[in-house]
PDB file of C-alpha atoms in Angstrom:
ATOM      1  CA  UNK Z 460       0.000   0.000   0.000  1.00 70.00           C
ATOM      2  CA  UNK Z 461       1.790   3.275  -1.734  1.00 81.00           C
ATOM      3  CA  UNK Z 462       1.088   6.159   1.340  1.00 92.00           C
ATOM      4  CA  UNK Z 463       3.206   8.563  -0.500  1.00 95.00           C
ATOM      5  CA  UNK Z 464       1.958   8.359  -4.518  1.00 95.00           C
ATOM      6  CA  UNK Z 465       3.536   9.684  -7.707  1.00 96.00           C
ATOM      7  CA  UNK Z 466       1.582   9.183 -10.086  1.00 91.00           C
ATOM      8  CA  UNK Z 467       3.824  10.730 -13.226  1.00 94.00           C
ATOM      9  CA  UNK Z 468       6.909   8.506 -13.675  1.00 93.00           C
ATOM     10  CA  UNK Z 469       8.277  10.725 -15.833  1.00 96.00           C
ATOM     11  CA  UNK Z 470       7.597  14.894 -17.007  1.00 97.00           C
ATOM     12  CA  UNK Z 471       9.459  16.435 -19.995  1.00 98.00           C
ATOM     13  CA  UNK Z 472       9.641  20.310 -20.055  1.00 98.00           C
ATOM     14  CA  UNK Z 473      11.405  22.877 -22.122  1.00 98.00           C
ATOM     15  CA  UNK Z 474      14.378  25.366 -20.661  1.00 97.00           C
ATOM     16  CA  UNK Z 475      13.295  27.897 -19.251  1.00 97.00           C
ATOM     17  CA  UNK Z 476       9.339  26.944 -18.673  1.00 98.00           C
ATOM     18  CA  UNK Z 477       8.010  25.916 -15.188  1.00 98.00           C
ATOM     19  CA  UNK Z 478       8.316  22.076 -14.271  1.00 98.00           C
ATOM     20  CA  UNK Z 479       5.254  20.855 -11.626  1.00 98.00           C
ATOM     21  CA  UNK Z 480       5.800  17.827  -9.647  1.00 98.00           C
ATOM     22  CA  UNK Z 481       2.912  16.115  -7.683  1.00 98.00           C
ATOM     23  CA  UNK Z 482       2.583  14.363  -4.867  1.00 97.00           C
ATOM     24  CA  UNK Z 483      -0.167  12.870  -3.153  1.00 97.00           C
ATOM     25  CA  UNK Z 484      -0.450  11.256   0.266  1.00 97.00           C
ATOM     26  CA  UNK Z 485      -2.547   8.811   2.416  1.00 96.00           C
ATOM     27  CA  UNK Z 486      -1.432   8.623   5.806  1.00 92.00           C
ATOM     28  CA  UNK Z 487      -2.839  11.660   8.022  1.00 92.00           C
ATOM     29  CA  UNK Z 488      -0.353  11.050  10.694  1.00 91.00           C
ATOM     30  CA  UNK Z 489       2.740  12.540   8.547  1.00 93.00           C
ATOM     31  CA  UNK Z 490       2.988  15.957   9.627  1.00 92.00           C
ATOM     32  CA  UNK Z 491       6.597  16.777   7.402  1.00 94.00           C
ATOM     33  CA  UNK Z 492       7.347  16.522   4.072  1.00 95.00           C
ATOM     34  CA  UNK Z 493      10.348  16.587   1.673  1.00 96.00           C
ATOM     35  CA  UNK Z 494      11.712  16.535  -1.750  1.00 97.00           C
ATOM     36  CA  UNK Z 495      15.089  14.763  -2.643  1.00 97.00           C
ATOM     37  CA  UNK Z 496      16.508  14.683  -6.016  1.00 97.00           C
ATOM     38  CA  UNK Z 497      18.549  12.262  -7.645  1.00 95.00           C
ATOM     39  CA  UNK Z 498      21.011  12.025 -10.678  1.00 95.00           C
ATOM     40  CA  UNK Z 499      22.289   8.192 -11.457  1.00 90.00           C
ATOM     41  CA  UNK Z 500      24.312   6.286 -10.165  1.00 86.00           C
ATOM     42  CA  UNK Z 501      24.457   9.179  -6.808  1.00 91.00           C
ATOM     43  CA  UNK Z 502      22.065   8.709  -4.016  1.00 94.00           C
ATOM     44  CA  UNK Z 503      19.413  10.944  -3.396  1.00 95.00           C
ATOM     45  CA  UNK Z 504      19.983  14.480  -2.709  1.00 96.00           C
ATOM     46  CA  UNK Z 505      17.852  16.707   0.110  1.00 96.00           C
ATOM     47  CA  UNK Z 506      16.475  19.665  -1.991  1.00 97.00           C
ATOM     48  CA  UNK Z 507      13.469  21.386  -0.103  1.00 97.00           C
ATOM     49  CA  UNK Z 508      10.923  20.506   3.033  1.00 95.00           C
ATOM     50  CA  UNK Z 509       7.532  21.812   4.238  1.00 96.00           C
ATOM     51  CA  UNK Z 510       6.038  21.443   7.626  1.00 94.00           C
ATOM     52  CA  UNK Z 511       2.535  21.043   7.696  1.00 94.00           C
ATOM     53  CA  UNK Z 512       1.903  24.352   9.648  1.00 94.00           C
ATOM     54  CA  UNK Z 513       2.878  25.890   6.637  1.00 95.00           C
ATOM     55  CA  UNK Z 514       1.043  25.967   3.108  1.00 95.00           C
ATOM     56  CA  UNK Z 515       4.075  27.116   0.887  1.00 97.00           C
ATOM     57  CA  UNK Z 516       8.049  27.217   1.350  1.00 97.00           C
ATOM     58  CA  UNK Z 517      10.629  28.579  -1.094  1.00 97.00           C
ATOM     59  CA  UNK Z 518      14.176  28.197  -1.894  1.00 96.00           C
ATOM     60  CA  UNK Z 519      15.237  29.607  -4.798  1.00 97.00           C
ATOM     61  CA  UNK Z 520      13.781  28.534  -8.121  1.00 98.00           C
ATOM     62  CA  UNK Z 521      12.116  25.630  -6.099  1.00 98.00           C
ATOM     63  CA  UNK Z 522       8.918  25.951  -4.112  1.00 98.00           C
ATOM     64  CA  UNK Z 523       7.064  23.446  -2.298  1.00 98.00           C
ATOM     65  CA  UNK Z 524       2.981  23.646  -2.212  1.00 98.00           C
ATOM     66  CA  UNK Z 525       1.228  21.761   0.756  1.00 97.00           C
ATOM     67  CA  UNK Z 526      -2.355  21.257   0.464  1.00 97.00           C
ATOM     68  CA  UNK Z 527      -3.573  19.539   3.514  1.00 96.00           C
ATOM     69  CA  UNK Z 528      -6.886  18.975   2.891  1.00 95.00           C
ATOM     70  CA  UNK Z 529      -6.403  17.407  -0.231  1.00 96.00           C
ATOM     71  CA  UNK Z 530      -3.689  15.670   1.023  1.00 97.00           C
ATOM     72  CA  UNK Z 531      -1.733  17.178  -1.703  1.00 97.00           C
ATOM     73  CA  UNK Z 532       1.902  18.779  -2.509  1.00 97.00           C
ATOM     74  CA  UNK Z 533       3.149  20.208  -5.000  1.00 98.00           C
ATOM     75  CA  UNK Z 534       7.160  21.197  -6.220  1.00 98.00           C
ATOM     76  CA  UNK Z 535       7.651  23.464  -8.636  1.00 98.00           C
ATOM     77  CA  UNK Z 536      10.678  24.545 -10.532  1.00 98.00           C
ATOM     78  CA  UNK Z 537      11.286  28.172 -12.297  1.00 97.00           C
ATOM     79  CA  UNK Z 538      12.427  28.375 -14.696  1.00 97.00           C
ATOM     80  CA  UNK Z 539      13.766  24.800 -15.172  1.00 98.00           C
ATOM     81  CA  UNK Z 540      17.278  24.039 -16.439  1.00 97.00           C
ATOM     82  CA  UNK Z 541      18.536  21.132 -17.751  1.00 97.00           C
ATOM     83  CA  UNK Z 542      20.636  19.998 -14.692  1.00 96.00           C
ATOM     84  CA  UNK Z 543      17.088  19.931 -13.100  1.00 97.00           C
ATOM     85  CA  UNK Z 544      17.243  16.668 -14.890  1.00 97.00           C
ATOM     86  CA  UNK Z 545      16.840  13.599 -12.578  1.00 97.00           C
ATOM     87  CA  UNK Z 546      14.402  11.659 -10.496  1.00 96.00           C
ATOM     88  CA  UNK Z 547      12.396  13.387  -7.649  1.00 97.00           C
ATOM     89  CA  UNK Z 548      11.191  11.504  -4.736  1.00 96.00           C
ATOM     90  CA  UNK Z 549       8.505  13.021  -3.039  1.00 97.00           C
ATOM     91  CA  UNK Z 550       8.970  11.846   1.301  1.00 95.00           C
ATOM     92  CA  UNK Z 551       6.805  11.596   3.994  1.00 94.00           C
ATOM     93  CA  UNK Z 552       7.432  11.739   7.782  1.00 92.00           C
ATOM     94  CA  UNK Z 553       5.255  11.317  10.534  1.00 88.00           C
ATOM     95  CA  UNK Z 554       7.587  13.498  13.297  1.00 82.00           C
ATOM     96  CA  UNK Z 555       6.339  12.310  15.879  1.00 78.00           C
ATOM     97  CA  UNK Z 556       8.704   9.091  15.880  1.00 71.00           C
ATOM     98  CA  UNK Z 557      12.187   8.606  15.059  1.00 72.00           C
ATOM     99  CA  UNK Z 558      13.398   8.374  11.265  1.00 73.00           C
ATOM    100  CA  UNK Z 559      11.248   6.677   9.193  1.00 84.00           C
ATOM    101  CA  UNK Z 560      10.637   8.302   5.897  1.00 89.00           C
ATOM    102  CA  UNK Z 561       8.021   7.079   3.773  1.00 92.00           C
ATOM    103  CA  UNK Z 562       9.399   7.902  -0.320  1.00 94.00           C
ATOM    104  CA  UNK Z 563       7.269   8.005  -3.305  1.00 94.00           C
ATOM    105  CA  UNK Z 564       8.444   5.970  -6.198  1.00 94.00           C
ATOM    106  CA  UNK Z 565       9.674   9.180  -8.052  1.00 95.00           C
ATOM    107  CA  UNK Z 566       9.105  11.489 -11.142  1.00 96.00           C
ATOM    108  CA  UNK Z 567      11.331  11.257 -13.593  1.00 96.00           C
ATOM    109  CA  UNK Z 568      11.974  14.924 -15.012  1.00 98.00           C
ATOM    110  CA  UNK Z 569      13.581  15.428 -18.531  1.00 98.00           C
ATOM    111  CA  UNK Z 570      14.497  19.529 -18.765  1.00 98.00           C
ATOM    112  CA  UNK Z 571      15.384  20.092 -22.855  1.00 97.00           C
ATOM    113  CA  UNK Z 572      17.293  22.404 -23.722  1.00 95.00           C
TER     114      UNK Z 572
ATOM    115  CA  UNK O1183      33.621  16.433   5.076  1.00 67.00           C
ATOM    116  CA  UNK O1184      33.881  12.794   3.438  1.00 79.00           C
ATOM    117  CA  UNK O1185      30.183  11.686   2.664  1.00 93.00           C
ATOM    118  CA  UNK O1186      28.492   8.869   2.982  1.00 97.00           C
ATOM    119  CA  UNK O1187      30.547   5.982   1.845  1.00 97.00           C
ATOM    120  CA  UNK O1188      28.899   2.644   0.960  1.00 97.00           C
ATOM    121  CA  UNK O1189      31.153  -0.615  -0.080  1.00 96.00           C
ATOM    122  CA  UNK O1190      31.074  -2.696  -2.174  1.00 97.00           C
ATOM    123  CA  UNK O1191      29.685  -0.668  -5.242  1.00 96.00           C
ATOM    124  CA  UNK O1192      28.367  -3.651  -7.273  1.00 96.00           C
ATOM    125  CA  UNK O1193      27.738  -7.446  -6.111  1.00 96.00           C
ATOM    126  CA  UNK O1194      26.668  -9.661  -8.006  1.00 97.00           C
ATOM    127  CA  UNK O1195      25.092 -13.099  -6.378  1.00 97.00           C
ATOM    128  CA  UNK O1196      23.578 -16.079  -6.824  1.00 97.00           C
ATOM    129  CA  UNK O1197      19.888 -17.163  -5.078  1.00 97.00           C
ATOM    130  CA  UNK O1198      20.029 -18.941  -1.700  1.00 97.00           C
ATOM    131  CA  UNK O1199      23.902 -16.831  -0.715  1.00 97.00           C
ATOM    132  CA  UNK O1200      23.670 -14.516   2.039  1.00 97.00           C
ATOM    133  CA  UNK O1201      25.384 -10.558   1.738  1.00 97.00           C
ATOM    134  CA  UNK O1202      26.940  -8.262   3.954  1.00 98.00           C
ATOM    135  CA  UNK O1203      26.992  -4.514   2.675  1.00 98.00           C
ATOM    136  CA  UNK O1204      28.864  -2.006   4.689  1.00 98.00           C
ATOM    137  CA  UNK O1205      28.181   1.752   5.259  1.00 98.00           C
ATOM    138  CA  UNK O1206      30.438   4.661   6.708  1.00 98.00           C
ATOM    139  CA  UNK O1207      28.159   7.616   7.641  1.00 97.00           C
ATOM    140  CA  UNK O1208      29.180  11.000   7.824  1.00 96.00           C
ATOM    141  CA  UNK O1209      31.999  11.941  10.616  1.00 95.00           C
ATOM    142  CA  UNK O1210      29.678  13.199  13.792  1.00 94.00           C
ATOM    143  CA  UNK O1211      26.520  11.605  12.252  1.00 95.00           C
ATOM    144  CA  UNK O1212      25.049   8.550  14.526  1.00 95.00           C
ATOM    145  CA  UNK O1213      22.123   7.896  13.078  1.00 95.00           C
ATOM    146  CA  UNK O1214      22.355   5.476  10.001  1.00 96.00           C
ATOM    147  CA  UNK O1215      19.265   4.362   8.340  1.00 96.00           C
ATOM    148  CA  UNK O1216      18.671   1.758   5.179  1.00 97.00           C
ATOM    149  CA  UNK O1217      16.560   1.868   2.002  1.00 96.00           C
ATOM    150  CA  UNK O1218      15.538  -0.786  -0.476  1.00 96.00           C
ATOM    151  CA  UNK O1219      15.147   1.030  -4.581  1.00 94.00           C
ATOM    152  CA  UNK O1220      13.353  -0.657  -6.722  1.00 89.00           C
ATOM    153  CA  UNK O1221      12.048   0.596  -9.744  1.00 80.00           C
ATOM    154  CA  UNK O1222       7.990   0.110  -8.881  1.00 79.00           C
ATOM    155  CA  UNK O1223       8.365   0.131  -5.426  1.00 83.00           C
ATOM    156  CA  UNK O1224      10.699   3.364  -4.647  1.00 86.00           C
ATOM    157  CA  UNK O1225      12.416   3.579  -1.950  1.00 92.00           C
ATOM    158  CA  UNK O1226      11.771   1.557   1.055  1.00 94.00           C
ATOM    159  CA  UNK O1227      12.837   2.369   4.734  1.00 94.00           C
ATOM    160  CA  UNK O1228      14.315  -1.107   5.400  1.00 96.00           C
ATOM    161  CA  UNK O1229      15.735  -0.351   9.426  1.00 94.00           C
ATOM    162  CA  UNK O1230      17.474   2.601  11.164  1.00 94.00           C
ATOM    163  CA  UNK O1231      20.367   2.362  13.998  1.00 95.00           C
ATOM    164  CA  UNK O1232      21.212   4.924  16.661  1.00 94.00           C
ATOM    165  CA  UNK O1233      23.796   4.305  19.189  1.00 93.00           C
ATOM    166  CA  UNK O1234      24.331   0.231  18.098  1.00 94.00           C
ATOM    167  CA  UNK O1235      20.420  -0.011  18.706  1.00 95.00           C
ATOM    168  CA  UNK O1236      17.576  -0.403  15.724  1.00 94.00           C
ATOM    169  CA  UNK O1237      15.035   2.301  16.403  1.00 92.00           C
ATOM    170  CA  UNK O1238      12.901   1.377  13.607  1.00 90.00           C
ATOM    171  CA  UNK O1239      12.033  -1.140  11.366  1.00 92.00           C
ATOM    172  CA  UNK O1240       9.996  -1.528   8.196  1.00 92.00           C
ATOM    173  CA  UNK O1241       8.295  -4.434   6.808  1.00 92.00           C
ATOM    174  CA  UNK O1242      10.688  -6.470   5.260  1.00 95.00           C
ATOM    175  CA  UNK O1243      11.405  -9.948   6.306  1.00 96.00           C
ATOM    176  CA  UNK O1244      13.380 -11.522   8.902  1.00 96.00           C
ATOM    177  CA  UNK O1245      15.818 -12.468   6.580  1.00 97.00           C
ATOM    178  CA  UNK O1246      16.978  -8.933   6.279  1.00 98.00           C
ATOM    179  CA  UNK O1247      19.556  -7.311   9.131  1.00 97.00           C
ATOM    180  CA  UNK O1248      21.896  -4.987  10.482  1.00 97.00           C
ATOM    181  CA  UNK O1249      23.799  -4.065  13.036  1.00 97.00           C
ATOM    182  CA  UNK O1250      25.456  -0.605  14.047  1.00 97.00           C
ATOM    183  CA  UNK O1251      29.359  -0.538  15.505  1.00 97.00           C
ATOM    184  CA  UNK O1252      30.752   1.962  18.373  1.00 96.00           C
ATOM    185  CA  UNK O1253      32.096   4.140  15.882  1.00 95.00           C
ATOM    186  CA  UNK O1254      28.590   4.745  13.635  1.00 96.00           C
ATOM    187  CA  UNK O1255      29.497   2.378  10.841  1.00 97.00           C
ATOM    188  CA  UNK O1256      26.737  -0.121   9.861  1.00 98.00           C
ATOM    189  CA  UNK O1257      26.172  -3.004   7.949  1.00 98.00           C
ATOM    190  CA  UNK O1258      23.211  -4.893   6.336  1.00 98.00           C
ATOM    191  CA  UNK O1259      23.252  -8.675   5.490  1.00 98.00           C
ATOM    192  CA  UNK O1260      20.542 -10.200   3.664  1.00 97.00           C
ATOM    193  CA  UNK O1261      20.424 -14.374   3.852  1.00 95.00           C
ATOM    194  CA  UNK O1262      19.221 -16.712   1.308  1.00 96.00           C
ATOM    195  CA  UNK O1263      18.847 -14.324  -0.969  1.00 97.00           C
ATOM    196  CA  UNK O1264      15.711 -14.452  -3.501  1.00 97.00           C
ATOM    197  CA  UNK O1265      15.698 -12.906  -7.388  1.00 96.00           C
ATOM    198  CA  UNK O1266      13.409 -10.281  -5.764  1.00 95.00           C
ATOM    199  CA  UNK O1267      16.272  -9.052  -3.381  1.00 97.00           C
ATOM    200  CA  UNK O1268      17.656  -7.688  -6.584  1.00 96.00           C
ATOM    201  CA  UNK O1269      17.480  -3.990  -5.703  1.00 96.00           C
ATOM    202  CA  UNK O1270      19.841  -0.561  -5.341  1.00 96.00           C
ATOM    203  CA  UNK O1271      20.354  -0.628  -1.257  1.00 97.00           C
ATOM    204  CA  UNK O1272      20.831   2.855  -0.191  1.00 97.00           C
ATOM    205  CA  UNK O1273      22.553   3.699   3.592  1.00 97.00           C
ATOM    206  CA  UNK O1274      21.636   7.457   4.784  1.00 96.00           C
ATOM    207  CA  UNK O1275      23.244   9.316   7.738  1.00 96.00           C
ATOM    208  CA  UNK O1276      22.068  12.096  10.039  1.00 94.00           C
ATOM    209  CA  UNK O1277      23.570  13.503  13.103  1.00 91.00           C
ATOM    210  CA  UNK O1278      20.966  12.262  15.589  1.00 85.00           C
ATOM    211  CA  UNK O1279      18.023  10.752  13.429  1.00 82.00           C
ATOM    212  CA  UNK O1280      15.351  12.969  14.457  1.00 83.00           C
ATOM    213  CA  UNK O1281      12.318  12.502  12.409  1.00 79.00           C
ATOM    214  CA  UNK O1282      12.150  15.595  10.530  1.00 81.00           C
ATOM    215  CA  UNK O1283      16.239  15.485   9.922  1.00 87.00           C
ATOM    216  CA  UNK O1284      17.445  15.589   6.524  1.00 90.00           C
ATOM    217  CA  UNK O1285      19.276  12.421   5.584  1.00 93.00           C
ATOM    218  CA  UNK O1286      22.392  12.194   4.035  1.00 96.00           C
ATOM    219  CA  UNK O1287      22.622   9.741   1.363  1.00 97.00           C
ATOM    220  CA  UNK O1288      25.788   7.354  -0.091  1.00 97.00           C
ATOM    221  CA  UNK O1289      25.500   6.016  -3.693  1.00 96.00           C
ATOM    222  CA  UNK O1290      24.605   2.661  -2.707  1.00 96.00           C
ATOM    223  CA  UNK O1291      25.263  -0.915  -3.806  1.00 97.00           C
ATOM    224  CA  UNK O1292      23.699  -2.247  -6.927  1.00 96.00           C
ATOM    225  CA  UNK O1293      22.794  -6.406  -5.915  1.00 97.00           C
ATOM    226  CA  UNK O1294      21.940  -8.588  -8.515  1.00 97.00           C
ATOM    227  CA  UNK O1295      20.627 -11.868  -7.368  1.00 97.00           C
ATOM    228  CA  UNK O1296      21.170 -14.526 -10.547  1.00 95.00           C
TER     229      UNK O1296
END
């Protein structure tokens, strides 16, 4: 049973234009949420979080959308470059234990050039 | 600061062998954790080790392990190993393993199971 889904294994965008990852969740008990990235052959990399107090949090050309009552989030990218090129893995936590972090099975973004 | 360091890099077994894969975490981290990647299934939280003890474990069978040394270092053995153990197992670090701490990931170790 997926609690953290991903439902597109794979987005292609151009340079430049805005790349949206989605995520949707199951489990009302997780409370934080990240995004890690991942090129091949390197393990994932952290690239943005969102507590569930919050609705939006920004870093850059990355945001992160949390909709709680849809049990929804969102990462967006702008404008994308192609080094944005990898899988994202969209992670779950329930903070209330130790580390246990519940991945999606990651969108595979193409950014052409 | 030397990463996360996971050995061996490949391995490449046959069913019914057991494996032992090793991982280094980051200097000052002592929380290690392990995931299972496979390519419908993600990543899987497999166990995670704090101080030599498992805090947490996820719902793989018994035939999966690990163990945590004095100085942080970890390893994961899997015994009579099936096709499906065929997978990308990824070791992550943190300093204390709090929930909402980011990990810190190695490159992992590619098993084949022939």
């Amino acid at each position: 049973d997926q609690q953290v889904k991903q439902n597109s294994p794979s987005l292609s965008v151009q340079e430049g234009r805005i790349s949206i990852l989605n995520c949707d969740y199951t489990n009302s008990m997780f409370d934080y949420f990240l995004w890690y990235k991942k090129y091949p052959a390197e393990g994932p990399t952290f690239l943005i979080s969102i507590s569930s107090i919050k609705d939006k949090n920004e870093d850059g050309r990355f945001t992160v959308f949390l909709n709680k009552s849809a049990k929804h989030l969102s990462l967006h990218i702008v404008p994308s470059q192609p080094g944005d090129s990898a899988v994202y893995f969209c992670a779950a936590i329930n903070s209330g234990g130790y580390q246990k972090v519940t991945f999606g099975i990651g969108t595979k973004l193409q950014v052409i050039p | 600061k030397a990463g996360v360091t996971q050995t061996p890099r490949y391995l490449i077994k046959t069913r019914g062998q057991q494996v032992t894969l090793s991982c280094s975490p980051i200097s000052g981290h002592r929380s290690v954790s392990w995931y299972q990647q496979t390519p419908g299934q993600g990543l899987q939280f497999l166990f995670e080790y704090f101080s030599e003890t498992q805090r947490n474990k996820g719902n793989f069978p018994g035939r999966f392990s690990g163990r945590q040394f004095s100085n942080s270092r970890s390893e994961m053995n899997v015994s009579t190993l099936e096709l499906g153990d065929s997978a990308l197992y990824l070791c992550a670090s943190s300093a204390i393993g709090n929930a909402n701490e980011k990990l810190f990931f190695g490159s992992g170790t590619q098993l084949s199971v022939l």
